[in-house]
Coordinates of C-alpha atoms and ligand atoms in Angstrom, one line a residue:
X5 CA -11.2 15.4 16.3
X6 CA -9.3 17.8 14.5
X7 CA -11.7 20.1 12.2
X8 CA -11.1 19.6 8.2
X9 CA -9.5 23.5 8.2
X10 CA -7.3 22.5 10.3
X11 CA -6.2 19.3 8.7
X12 CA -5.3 21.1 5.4
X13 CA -3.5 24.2 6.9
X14 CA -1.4 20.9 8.4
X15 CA -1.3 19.4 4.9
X16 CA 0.1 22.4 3.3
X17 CA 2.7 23.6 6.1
X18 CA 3.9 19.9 6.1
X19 CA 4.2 20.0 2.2
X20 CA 6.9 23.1 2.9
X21 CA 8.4 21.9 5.8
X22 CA 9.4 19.3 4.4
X23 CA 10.3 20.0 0.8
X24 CA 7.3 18.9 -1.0
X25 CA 5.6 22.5 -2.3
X26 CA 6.5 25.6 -2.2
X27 CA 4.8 28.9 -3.3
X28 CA 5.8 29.9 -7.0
X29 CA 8.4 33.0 -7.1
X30 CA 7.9 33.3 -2.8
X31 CA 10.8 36.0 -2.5
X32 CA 8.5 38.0 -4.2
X33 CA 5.5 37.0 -2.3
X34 CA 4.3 34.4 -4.3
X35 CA 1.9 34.3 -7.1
X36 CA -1.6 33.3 -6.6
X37 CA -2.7 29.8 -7.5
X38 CA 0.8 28.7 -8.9
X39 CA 3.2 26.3 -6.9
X40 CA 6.5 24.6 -7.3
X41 CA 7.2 21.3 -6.7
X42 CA 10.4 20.6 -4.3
X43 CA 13.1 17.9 -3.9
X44 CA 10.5 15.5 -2.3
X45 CA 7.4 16.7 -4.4
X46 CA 9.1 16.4 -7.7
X47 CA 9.8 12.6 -6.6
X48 CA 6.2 11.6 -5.5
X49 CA 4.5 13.6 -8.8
X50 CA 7.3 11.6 -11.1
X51 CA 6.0 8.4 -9.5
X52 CA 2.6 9.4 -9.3
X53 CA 2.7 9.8 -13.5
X54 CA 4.7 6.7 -14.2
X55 CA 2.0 5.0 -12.5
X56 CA -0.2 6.4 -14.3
X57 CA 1.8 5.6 -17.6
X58 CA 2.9 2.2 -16.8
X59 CA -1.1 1.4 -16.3
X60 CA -2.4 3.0 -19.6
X61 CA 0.7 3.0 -21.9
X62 CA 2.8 0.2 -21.2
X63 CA -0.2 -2.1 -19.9
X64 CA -2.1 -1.6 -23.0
X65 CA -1.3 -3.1 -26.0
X66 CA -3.5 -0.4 -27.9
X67 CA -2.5 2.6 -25.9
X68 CA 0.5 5.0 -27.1
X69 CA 2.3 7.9 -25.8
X70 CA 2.4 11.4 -27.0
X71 CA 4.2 14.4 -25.9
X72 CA 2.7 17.3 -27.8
X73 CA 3.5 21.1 -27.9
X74 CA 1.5 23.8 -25.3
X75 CA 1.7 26.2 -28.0
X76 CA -0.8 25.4 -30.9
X77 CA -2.6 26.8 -33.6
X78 CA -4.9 29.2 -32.9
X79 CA -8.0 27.6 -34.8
X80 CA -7.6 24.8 -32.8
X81 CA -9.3 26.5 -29.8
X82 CA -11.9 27.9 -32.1
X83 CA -12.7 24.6 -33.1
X84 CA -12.4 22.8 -30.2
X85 CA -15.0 25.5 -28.5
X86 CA -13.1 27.0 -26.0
X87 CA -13.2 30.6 -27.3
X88 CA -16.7 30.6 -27.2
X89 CA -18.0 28.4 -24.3
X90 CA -14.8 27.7 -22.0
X91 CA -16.4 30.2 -19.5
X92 CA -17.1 29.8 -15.9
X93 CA -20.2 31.9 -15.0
X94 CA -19.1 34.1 -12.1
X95 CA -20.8 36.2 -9.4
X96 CA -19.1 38.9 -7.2
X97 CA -20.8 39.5 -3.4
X98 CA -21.2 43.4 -3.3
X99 CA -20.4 43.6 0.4
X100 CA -16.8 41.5 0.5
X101 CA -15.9 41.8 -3.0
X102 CA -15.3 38.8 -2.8
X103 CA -15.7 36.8 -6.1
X104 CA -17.0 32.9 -6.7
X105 CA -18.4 30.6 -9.4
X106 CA -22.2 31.0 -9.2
X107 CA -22.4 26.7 -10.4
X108 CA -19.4 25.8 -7.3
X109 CA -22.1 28.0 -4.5
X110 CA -25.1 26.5 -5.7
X111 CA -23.3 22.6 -6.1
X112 CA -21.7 23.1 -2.5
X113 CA -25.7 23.8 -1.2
X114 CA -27.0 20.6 -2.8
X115 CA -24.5 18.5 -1.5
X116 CA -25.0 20.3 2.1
X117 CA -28.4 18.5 1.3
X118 CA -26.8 15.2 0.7
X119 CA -25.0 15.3 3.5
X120 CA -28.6 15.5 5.8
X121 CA -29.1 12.4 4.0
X122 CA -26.1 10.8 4.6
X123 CA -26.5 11.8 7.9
X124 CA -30.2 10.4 8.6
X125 CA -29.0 6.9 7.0
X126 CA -26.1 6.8 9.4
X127 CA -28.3 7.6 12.0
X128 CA -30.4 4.8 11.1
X129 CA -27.5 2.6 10.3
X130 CA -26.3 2.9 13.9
X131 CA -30.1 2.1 15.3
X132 CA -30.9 -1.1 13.6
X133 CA -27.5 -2.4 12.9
X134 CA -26.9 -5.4 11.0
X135 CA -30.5 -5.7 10.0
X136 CA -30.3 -2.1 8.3
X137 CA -31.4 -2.2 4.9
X138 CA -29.9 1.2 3.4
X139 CA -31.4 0.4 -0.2
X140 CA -35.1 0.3 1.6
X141 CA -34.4 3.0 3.8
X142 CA -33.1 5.5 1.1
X143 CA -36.6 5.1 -1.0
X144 CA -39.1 5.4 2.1
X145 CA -38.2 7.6 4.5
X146 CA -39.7 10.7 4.1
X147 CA -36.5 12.6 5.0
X148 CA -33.9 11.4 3.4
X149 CA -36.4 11.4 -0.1
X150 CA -37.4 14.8 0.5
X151 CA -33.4 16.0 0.7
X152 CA -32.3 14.1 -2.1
X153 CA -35.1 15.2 -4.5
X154 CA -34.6 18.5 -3.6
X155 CA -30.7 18.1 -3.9
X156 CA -31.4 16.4 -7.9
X157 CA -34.3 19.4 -8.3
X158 CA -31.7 22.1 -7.8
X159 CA -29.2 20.8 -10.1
X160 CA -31.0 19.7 -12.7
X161 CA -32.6 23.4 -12.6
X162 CA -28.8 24.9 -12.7
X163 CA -27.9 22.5 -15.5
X164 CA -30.8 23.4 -17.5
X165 CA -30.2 27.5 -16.8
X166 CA -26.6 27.4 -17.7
X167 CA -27.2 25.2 -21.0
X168 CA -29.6 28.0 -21.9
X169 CA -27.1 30.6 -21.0
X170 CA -29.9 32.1 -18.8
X171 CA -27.6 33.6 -16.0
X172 CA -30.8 35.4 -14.8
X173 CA -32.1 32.0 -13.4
X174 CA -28.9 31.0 -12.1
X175 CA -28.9 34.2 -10.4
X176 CA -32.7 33.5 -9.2
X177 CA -31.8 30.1 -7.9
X178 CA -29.1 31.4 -5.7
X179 CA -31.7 34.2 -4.3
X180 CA -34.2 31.7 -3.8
X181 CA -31.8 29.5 -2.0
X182 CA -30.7 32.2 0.2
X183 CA -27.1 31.5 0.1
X184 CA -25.1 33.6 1.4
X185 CA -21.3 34.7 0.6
X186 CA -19.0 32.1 2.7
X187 CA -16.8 35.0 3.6
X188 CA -19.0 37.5 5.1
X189 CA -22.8 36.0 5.4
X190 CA -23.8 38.4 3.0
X191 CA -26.5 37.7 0.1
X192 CA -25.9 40.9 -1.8
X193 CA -24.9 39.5 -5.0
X194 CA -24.2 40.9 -8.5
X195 CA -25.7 39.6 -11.6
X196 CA -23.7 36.1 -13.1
X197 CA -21.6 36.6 -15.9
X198 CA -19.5 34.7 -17.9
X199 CA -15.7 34.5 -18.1
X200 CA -13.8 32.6 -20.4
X201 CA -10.9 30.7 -18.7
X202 CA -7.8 30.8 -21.5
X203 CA -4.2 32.6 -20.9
X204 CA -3.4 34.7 -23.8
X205 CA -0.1 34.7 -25.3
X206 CA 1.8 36.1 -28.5
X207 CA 3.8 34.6 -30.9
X208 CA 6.4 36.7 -33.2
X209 CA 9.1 39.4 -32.6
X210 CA 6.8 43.0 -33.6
X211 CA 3.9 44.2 -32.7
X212 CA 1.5 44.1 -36.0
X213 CA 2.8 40.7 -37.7
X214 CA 2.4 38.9 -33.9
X215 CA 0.2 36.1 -33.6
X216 CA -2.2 35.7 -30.8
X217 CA -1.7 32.7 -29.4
X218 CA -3.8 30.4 -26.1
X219 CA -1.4 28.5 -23.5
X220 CA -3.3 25.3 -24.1
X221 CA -6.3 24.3 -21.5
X222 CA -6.3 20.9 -21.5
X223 CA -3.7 18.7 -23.3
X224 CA -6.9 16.6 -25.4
X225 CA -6.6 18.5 -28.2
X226 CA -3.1 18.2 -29.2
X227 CA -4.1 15.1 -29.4
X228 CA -7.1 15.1 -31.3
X229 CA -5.2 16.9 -34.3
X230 CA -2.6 14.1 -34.1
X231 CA -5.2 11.6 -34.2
X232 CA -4.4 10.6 -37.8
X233 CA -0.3 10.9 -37.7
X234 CA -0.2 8.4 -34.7
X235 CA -3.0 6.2 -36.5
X236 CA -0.7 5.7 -39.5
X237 CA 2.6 6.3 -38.4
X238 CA 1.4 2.9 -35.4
X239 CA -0.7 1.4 -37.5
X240 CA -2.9 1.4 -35.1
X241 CA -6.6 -0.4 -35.2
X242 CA -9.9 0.8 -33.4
X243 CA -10.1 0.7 -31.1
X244 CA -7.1 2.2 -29.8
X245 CA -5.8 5.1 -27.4
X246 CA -3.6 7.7 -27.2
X247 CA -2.1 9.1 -23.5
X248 CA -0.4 12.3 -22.4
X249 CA 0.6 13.9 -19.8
X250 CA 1.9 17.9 -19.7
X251 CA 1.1 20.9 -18.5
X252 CA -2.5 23.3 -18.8
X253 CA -3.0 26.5 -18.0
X254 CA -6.7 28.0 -17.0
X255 CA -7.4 31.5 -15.8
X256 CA -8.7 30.2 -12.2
X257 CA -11.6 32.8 -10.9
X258 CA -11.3 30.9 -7.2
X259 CA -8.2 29.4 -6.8
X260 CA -8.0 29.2 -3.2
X261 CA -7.5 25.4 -2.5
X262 CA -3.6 24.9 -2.7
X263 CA -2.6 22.7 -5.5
X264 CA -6.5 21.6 -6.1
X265 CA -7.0 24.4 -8.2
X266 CA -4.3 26.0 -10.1
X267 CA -3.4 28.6 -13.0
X268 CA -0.8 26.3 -14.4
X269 CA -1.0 22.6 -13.6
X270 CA -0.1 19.2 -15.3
X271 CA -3.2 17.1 -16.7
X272 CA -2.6 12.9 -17.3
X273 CA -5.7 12.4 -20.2
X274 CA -6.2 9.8 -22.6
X275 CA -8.3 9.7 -25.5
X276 CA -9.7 6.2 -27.0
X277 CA -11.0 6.2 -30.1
X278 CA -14.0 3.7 -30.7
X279 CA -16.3 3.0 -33.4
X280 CA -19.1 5.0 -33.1
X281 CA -22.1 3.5 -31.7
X282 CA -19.6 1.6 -29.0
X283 CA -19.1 4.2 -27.0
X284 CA -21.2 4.2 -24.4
X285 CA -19.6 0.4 -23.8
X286 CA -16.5 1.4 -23.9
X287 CA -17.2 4.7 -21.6
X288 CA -18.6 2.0 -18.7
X289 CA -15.1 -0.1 -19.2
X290 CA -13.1 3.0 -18.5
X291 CA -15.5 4.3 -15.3
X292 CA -14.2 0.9 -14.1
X293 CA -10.9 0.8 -15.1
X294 CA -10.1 3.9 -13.8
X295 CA -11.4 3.9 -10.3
X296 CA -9.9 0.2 -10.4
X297 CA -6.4 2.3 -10.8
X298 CA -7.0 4.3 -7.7
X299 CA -8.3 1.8 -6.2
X300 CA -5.1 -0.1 -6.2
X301 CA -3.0 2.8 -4.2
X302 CA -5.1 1.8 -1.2
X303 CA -6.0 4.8 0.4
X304 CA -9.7 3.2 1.1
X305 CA -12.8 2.5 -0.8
X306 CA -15.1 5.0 1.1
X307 CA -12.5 8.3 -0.2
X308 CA -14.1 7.8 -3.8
X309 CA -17.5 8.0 -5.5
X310 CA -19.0 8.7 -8.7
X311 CA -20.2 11.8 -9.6
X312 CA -22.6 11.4 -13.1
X313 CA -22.8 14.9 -14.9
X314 CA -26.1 16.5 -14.8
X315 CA -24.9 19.2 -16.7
X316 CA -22.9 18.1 -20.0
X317 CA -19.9 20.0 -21.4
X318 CA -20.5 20.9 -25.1
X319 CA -18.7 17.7 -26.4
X320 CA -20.2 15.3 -24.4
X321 CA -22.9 12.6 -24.2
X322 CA -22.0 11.0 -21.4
X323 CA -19.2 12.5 -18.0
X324 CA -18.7 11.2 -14.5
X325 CA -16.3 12.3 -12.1
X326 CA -14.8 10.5 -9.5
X327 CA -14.7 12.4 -6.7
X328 CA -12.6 12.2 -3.6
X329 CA -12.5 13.2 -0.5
X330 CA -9.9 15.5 0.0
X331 CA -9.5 17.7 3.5
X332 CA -12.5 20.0 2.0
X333 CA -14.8 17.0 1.1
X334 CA -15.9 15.3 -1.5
X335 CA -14.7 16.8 -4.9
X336 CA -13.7 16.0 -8.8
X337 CA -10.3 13.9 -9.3
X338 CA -10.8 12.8 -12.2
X339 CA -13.3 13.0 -15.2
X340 CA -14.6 10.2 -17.5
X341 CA -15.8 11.9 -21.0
X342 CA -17.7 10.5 -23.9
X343 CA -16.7 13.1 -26.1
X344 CA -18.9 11.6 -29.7
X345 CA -16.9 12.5 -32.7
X346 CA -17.4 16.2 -31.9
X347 CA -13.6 17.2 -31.5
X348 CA -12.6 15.4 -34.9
X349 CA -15.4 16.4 -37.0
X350 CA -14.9 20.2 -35.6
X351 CA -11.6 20.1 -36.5
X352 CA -11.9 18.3 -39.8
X353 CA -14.2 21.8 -40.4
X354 CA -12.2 23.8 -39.3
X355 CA -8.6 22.5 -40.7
X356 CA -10.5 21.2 -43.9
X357 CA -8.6 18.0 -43.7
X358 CA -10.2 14.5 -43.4
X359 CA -10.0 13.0 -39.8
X360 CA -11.2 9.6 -40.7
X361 CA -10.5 5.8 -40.1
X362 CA -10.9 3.4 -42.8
X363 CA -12.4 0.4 -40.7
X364 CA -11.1 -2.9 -43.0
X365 CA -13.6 -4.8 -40.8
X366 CA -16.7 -2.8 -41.9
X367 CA -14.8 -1.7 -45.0
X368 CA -16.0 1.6 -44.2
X369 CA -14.4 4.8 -43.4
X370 CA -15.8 7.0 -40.0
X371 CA -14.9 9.7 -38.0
X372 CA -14.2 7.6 -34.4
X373 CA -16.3 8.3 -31.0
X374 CA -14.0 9.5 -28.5
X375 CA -14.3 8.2 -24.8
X376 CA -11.6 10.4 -23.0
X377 CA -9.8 9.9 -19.0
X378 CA -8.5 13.2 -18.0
X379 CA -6.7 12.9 -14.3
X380 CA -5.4 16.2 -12.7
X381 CA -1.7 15.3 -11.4
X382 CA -1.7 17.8 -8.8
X383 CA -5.0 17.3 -7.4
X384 CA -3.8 13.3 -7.2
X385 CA -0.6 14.3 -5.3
X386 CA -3.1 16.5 -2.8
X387 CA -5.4 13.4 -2.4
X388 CA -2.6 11.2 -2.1
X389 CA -0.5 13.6 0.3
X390 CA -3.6 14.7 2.4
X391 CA -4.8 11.4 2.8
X392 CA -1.4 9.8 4.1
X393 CA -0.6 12.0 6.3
X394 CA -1.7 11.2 9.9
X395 CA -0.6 11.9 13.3
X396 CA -0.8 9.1 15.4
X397 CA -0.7 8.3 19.0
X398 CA 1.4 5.4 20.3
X399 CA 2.1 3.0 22.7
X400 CA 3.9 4.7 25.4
X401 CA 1.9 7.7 24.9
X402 CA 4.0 9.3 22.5
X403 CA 3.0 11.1 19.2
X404 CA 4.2 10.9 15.9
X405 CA 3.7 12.3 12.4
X406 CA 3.7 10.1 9.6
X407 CA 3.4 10.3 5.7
X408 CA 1.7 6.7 4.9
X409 CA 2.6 7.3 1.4
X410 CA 1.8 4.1 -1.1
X411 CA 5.3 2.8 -0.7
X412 CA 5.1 2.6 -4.5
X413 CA 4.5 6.0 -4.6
X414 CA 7.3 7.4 -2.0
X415 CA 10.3 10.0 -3.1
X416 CA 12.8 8.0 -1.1
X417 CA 12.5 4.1 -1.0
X418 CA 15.3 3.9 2.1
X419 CA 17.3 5.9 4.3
X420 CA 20.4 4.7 5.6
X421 CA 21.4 5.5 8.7
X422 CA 24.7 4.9 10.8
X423 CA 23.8 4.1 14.1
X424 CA 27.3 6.8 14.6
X425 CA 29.3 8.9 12.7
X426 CA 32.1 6.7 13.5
X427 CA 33.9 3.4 13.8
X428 CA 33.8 3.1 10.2
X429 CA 29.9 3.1 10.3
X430 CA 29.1 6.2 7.8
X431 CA 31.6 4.1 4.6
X432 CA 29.4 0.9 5.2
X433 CA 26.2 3.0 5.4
X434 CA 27.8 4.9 1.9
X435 CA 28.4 1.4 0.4
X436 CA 25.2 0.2 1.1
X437 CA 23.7 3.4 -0.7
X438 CA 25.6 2.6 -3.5
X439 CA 24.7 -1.3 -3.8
X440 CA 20.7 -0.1 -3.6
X441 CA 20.4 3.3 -5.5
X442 CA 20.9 1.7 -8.8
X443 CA 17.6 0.3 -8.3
X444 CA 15.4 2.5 -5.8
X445 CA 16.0 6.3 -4.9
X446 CA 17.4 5.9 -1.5
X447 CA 19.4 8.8 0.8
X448 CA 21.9 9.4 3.5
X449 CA 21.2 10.9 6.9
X450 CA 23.6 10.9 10.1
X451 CA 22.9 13.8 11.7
X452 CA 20.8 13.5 15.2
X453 CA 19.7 10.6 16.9
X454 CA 18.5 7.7 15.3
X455 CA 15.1 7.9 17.0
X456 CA 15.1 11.3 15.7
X457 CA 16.2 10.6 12.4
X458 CA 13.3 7.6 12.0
X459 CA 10.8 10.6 12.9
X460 CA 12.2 12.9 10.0
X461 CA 11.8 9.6 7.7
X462 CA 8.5 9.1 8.5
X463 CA 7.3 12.6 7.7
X464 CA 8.8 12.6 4.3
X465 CA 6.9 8.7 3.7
X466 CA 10.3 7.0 3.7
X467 CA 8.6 3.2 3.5
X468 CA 12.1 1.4 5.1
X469 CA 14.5 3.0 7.6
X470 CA 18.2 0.7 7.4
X471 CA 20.3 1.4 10.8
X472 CA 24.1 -0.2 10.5
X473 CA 25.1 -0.3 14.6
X474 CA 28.7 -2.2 15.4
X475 CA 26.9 -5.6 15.2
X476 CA 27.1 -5.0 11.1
X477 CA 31.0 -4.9 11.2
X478 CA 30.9 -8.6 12.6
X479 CA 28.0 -10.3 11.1
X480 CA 27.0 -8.0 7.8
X481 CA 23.6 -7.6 9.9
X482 CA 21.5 -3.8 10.1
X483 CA 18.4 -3.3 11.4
X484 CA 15.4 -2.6 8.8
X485 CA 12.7 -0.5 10.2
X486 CA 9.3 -0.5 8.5
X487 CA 7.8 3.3 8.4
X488 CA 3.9 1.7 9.2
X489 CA 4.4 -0.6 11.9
X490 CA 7.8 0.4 13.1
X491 CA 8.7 -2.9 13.4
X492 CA 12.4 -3.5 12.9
X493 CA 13.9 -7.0 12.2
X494 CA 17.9 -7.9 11.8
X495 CA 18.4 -8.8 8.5
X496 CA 21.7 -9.8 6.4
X497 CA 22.6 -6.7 3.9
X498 CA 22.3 -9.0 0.7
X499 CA 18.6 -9.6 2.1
X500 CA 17.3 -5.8 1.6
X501 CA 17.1 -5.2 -2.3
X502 CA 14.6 -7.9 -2.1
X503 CA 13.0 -6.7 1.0
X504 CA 12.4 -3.3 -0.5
X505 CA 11.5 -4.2 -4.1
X506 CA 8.4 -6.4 -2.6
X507 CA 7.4 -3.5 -1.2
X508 CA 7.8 -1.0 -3.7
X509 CA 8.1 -2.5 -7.2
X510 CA 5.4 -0.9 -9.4
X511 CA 4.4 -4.3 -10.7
X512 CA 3.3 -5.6 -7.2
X513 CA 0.7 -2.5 -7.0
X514 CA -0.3 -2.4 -10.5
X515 CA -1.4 -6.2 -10.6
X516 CA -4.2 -5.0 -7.6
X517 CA -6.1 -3.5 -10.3
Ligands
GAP20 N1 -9.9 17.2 -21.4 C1 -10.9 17.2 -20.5 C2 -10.7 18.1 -19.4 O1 -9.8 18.9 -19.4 P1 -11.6 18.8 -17.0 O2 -12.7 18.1 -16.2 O3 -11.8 20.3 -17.3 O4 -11.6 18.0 -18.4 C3 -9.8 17.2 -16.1 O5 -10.2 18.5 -16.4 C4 -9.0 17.1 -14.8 O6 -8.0 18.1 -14.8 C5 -9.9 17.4 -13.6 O7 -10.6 16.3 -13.2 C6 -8.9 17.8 -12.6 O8 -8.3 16.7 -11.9 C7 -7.8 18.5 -13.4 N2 -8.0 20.0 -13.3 C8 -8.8 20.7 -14.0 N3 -8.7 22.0 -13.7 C9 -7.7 22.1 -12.8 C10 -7.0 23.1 -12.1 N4 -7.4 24.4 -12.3 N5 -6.1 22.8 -11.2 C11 -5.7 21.5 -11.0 N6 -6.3 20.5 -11.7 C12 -7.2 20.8 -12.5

């Protein structure tokens, strides 16, 4: 089996090869943690967020859209707390220089420890077989109880250190657990500090009158301060939501995982606002919700799991990730907040303007509870790329390398192919194009051999492959090739609009959930 390294060298050399994601500004070398998005990547992230926005916006009578500004006031990240606690507490290794989040070193040796226990249970899974009891099992064996109390005893010590701001401990923990810089083995460590994550920016032509400025973090607040314009501009009832999806920024200490962590990336939140006292209900329906959404893409139950916060950020009173496993393991994809009414109240401080709902219900005005759903786009297109693509070995021996891409999800629905690039072949294939693309992206490719052609399709995820041969000029027949089982079947050209759209249409996926 190939190791996990290896798989996501492959994942990111395919996602250049073949015009998915390129390093930012690489004539010059690149620049670190930043990454564009090519003629095939721009497709699958545009899909990827319509998905997104068809399932929360358009499937939600009491969701809306909103498309605010990076740029915002400047008080708004006072208020919001991200001048003073949007820090990640760092630690530098003396001997490599190299430098890492002192919370990521000691979270990747707890779950080291859950993997022992996963590891013992599948042990013991594979001994008793169907009369395993994994619910017994976890709570008596000594093993597996001893790992996993240890795991919870170091994180809930780190959670408790770094909500006391005591760095010293978190320093201490990572002595006593002896762990050791990945790079070079060594455990000569600095002290922690902390390092707040915001890019800078100025706003205004000379130097004295400019205003300092943040490019934002996360795109929740600028929609918190429009909380009240959207409520009575949509007359809009709680409990309601607002979505978004745009662009953040954070000043990445390790950035060293492709498109999983970047300086500049694109965030798909949504904030529901709830009476208060209901949020806790209404955090549980979105933990469901949500994973129900990934669910749906079918890349396989066993790639997610929740991940409750021991640690909670300064607005919280209730987070969970769900975690996927990417190349690297099991990580964050998404997070789930119950954010209380701290945002609103801290801004209704800050701004001195009322933030409130008059409920006609309770005939009562409030400041609502927020429960927030905050998806990364890029780290979905790296669990969704990573995941689909797969070498496999076939029939006759052969190999091939395939991009199982949700069909849903794919840049290019079809390619059309003429068998030749003659006999009047290429106009039919050309008409054909221009019968489908008015409903599904589909492209033109006659160069090579078919066979060779199919093999190109099925590394860029291309779910349907349509081959016109001379049989089409007498019968208005072609060949449609399906990327997953290469099956191919002779079908009449009026047949394939509705061939592809049962495959593809958004509607088809979206009712899974
Ligand atoms: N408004 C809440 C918020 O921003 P977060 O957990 O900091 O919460 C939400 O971020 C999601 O944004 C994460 O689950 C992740 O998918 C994505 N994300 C965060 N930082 C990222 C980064 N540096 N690069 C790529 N995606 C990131």
């Amino acid at each position: 089996m190939a190791k996990q390294e290896d798989i996501f060298k492959n994942v990111v050399s395919h996602a250049k090869e073949y015009g998915f994601i390129f390093p930012s500004s690489e004539v010059y070398d690149g620049l670190s943690a930043v990454y564009d998005y090519a003629q095939n990547g721009v497709e699958l992230k545009k899909n990827i967020r319509e998905y997104w926005w068809k399932a929360m916006v358009q499937m939600n009578e009491n969701i809306v859209g909103l498309d605010a500004a990076i740029l915002m006031h400047p008080t708004t990240w006072k208020a919001s707390g991200h001048v003073d606690a949007f820090n990640d507490p760092l630690i530098d290794n003396k001997d490599s220089k190299r430098r890492y989040r002192a919370d990521v070193l000691i979270e990747d040796y707890a779950e080291k420890l859950n993997q022992k226990a996963q590891k013992e249970i599948d042990k013991a899974k594979a001994r008793f077989g169907e009369a395993f009891n994994e619910q017994e099992f976890v709570t008596t064996n000594a093993r597996v109880m001893e790992y996993k109390s240890k795991q919870r005893a170091i994180l809930e010590r780190m959670a408790r250190s770094l909500e006391n701001e005591d760095l010293a401990d978190v320093k201490l923990l990572i002595e006593e657990l002896e762990i050791a810089c990945p790079e070079s083995g060594s455990k000569n460590w600095t002290e922690v500090r902390q390092f707040n994550l915001m890019f800078g920016t100025k706003l205004g032509a000379s130097a004295d009158s400019a205003m300092d400025l943040y490019l934002r973090p996360e795109t929740a607040q600028g929609i918190f301060v429009n909380f009240l314009n959207v409520q009575k501009s949509g007359r809009m009832k709680v409990p309601f939501g607002i979505a978004q999806t745009g662009k953040a920024f954070r000043n990445e200490i390790v950035a060293r995982q492709f498109i999983f962590r970047m300086r500049e990336f694109e965030q798909m939140e949504m904030q529901f606002f709830v009476r208060p006292g209901e949020e806790i209900k209404w955090y549980e329906h979105w933990k469901e919700t949500r994973l129900k959404w990934h669910l749906s893409l079918g890349l396989g139950e066993n790639k997610y799991r929740f991940h409750d916060h021991e640690k909670l950020a300064h607005y919280a009173n209730a987070a969970a990730d769900i975690e996927f496993d990417f190349p690297f393991g099991f990580k964050e994809l998404e997070g789930i907040h119950s954010r209380t009414d701290f945002d609103l109240k801290a801004h209704e401080q800050y701004s001195g303007r009322k933030l409130q709902y008059f409920d006609p219900e309770l005939n009562e005005n409030y400041v609502p509870y927020v429960v927030e759903t905050s998806v990364g786009l890029d780290r979905m297109f790296l669990a969704v790329f990573a995941t689909s693509l797969q070498d496999e070995v076939l029939e006759d021996g052969s190999s091939r390398t395939v991009l199982k891409l949700p069909a849903v999800l794919a840049p290019t629905k079809a390619a059309i192919l003429p068998l030749v690039k003659k006999d009047g072949l290429p106009e039919i294939a050309h008409k054909i194009i221009a019968d489908l693309k008015w409903d599904f992206n589909v492209s033109y490719d006659e160069k090579d051999a078919v066979g060779r052609r199919y093999r190109r399709q099925d590394a860029l995820g291309t779910p349907f492959c349509i081959t016109v041969d001379h049989q089409t000029m007498e019968d208005q027949t072609v060949t449609i090739r399906h990327r997953d089982t290469m099956k191919q079947d002779r079908v009449n050209i009026t047949e394939l609009k509705n061939i592809i759209e049962s495959e593809v249409a958004m509607k088809n996926w979206l009712m899974k959930m």
